PDB file of C-alpha atoms in Angstrom:
ATOM      1  CA  MET A   1      -9.215 -35.802   3.194  1.00 62.00           C
ATOM      2  CA  LEU A   2      -7.352 -37.071   6.241  1.00 65.00           C
ATOM      3  CA  LEU A   3      -4.005 -36.667   4.487  1.00 70.00           C
ATOM      4  CA  ARG A   4      -4.849 -33.044   3.679  1.00 75.00           C
ATOM      5  CA  LEU A   5      -5.700 -32.402   7.344  1.00 73.00           C
ATOM      6  CA  VAL A   6      -2.454 -34.013   8.521  1.00 73.00           C
ATOM      7  CA  LEU A   7      -0.419 -32.000   6.025  1.00 76.00           C
ATOM      8  CA  MET A   8      -2.147 -28.796   7.120  1.00 78.00           C
ATOM      9  CA  LEU A   9      -1.403 -29.521  10.791  1.00 79.00           C
ATOM     10  CA  LEU A  10       2.221 -30.391   9.998  1.00 78.00           C
ATOM     11  CA  SER A  11       2.688 -27.212   7.991  1.00 81.00           C
ATOM     12  CA  GLN A  12       1.240 -25.097  10.808  1.00 82.00           C
ATOM     13  CA  ALA A  13       3.483 -26.803  13.351  1.00 81.00           C
ATOM     14  CA  PHE A  14       6.497 -26.271  11.090  1.00 80.00           C
ATOM     15  CA  LYS A  15       5.634 -22.574  10.690  1.00 82.00           C
ATOM     16  CA  ARG A  16       5.429 -22.161  14.458  1.00 81.00           C
ATOM     17  CA  VAL A  17       8.718 -23.947  15.052  1.00 79.00           C
ATOM     18  CA  SER A  18      10.517 -22.055  12.294  1.00 78.00           C
ATOM     19  CA  ALA A  19       9.116 -18.726  13.570  1.00 77.00           C
ATOM     20  CA  GLY A  20      10.362 -19.576  17.067  1.00 76.00           C
ATOM     21  CA  ILE A  21      13.792 -20.493  15.756  1.00 75.00           C
ATOM     22  CA  ALA A  22      13.895 -17.319  13.653  1.00 72.00           C
ATOM     23  CA  SER A  23      13.024 -15.130  16.653  1.00 72.00           C
ATOM     24  CA  MET A  24      15.689 -16.833  18.784  1.00 68.00           C
ATOM     25  CA  ARG A  25      18.190 -16.366  15.983  1.00 69.00           C
ATOM     26  CA  ARG A  26      17.338 -12.645  15.706  1.00 69.00           C
ATOM     27  CA  GLU A  27      17.887 -12.204  19.442  1.00 65.00           C
ATOM     28  CA  SER A  28      21.213 -13.988  19.332  1.00 64.00           C
ATOM     29  CA  ASP A  29      22.291 -11.954  16.276  1.00 62.00           C
ATOM     30  CA  VAL A  30      21.652  -8.744  18.150  1.00 61.00           C
ATOM     31  CA  LEU A  31      23.868  -9.965  20.992  1.00 60.00           C
ATOM     32  CA  ALA A  32      26.750 -11.128  18.816  1.00 60.00           C
ATOM     33  CA  GLN A  33      27.061  -9.918  15.235  1.00 62.00           C
ATOM     34  CA  THR A  34      30.237 -11.894  14.602  1.00 57.00           C
ATOM     35  CA  ASP A  35      28.338 -15.157  15.147  1.00 53.00           C
ATOM     36  CA  ARG A  36      26.106 -14.314  12.180  1.00 52.00           C
ATOM     37  CA  VAL A  37      29.125 -14.189   9.885  1.00 53.00           C
ATOM     38  CA  ASP A  38      30.302 -17.542  11.260  1.00 51.00           C
ATOM     39  CA  ASP A  39      26.841 -19.114  10.752  1.00 51.00           C
ATOM     40  CA  GLU A  40      26.718 -17.990   7.137  1.00 54.00           C
ATOM     41  CA  ALA A  41      30.160 -19.449   6.502  1.00 53.00           C
ATOM     42  CA  GLU A  42      29.255 -22.836   8.037  1.00 60.00           C
ATOM     43  CA  GLY A  43      26.737 -23.815   5.348  1.00 64.00           C
ATOM     44  CA  PHE A  44      23.260 -25.115   6.169  1.00 72.00           C
ATOM     45  CA  SER A  45      21.162 -23.373   8.778  1.00 80.00           C
ATOM     46  CA  LYS A  46      19.288 -25.255  11.476  1.00 83.00           C
ATOM     47  CA  SER A  47      15.950 -24.569   9.819  1.00 84.00           C
ATOM     48  CA  ALA A  48      17.200 -25.937   6.477  1.00 83.00           C
ATOM     49  CA  ILE A  49      18.356 -29.119   8.181  1.00 87.00           C
ATOM     50  CA  MET A  50      14.975 -29.403   9.937  1.00 89.00           C
ATOM     51  CA  VAL A  51      13.135 -29.010   6.625  1.00 89.00           C
ATOM     52  CA  ILE A  52      15.279 -31.690   4.996  1.00 90.00           C
ATOM     53  CA  ALA A  53      14.768 -34.078   7.929  1.00 92.00           C
ATOM     54  CA  ALA A  54      10.997 -33.497   7.933  1.00 92.00           C
ATOM     55  CA  LEU A  55      10.760 -34.123   4.200  1.00 92.00           C
ATOM     56  CA  ALA A  56      12.847 -37.286   4.509  1.00 93.00           C
ATOM     57  CA  LEU A  57      10.560 -38.601   7.260  1.00 93.00           C
ATOM     58  CA  TYR A  58       7.490 -37.690   5.209  1.00 92.00           C
ATOM     59  CA  ILE A  59       8.836 -39.506   2.146  1.00 92.00           C
ATOM     60  CA  ALA A  60       9.834 -42.574   4.179  1.00 93.00           C
ATOM     61  CA  GLY A  61       6.386 -42.693   5.787  1.00 92.00           C
ATOM     62  CA  GLY A  62       4.680 -42.357   2.425  1.00 91.00           C
ATOM     63  CA  LEU A  63       6.750 -45.154   0.926  1.00 92.00           C
ATOM     64  CA  GLY A  64       6.017 -47.380   3.924  1.00 90.00           C
ATOM     65  CA  TYR A  65       2.297 -46.696   3.660  1.00 91.00           C
ATOM     66  CA  TYR A  66       2.359 -47.370  -0.089  1.00 90.00           C
ATOM     67  CA  ALA A  67       4.187 -50.674   0.443  1.00 89.00           C
ATOM     68  CA  LYS A  68       1.728 -51.727   3.132  1.00 88.00           C
ATOM     69  CA  VAL A  69      -1.388 -50.893   1.139  1.00 88.00           C
ATOM     70  CA  HIS A  70      -0.288 -51.984  -2.330  1.00 88.00           C
ATOM     71  CA  VAL A  71       2.066 -54.872  -1.556  1.00 87.00           C
ATOM     72  CA  TRP A  72       1.541 -56.340   1.912  1.00 86.00           C
ATOM     73  CA  ASP A  73      -2.272 -56.228   1.898  1.00 87.00           C
ATOM     74  CA  GLY A  74      -2.310 -58.001  -1.484  1.00 88.00           C
ATOM     75  CA  LEU A  75      -0.391 -61.043  -0.222  1.00 89.00           C
ATOM     76  CA  THR A  76      -2.035 -64.274   0.854  1.00 91.00           C
ATOM     77  CA  PRO A  77      -1.490 -65.510   4.438  1.00 91.00           C
ATOM     78  CA  GLN A  78       0.945 -68.150   3.148  1.00 94.00           C
ATOM     79  CA  GLN A  79       2.983 -65.515   1.324  1.00 92.00           C
ATOM     80  CA  LYS A  80       3.022 -63.317   4.431  1.00 90.00           C
ATOM     81  CA  ASP A  81       4.274 -66.249   6.541  1.00 93.00           C
ATOM     82  CA  PHE A  82       7.001 -66.931   3.950  1.00 93.00           C
ATOM     83  CA  VAL A  83       8.132 -63.283   3.960  1.00 89.00           C
ATOM     84  CA  ILE A  84       8.234 -63.157   7.769  1.00 90.00           C
ATOM     85  CA  HIS A  85      10.179 -66.422   7.916  1.00 92.00           C
ATOM     86  CA  SER A  86      12.656 -65.139   5.305  1.00 90.00           C
ATOM     87  CA  MET A  87      13.199 -61.937   7.289  1.00 88.00           C
ATOM     88  CA  MET A  88      13.855 -63.926  10.472  1.00 89.00           C
ATOM     89  CA  VAL A  89      16.405 -66.135   8.655  1.00 88.00           C
ATOM     90  CA  ASP A  90      18.155 -63.036   7.234  1.00 82.00           C
ATOM     91  CA  GLN A  91      18.462 -61.514  10.719  1.00 80.00           C
ATOM     92  CA  GLN A  92      19.917 -64.736  12.109  1.00 78.00           C
ATOM     93  CA  VAL A  93      22.519 -64.816   9.338  1.00 73.00           C
ATOM     94  CA  LEU A  94      23.585 -61.235  10.062  1.00 63.00           C
TER      95      LEU A  94
END
């Protein structure tokens, strides 16, 4: 239920941001039509890059939450201490 609410709020925020970017882009296209041709030739638009970044953050957050709930919470305190100690040793080696 909470995840659905968060996703709904994120989608509404994304719609507002993308609508704002689209309106700014329309205004700039009216001022300079040659820039539109240059933007199309460059490749990805700013909104496409924003969508990709948002999805990447969402996936990374979901994987982190899954690891915490299904892996970390299932470990005993001794196992958690061992993992933390191993991570500290790895950082010292680097």
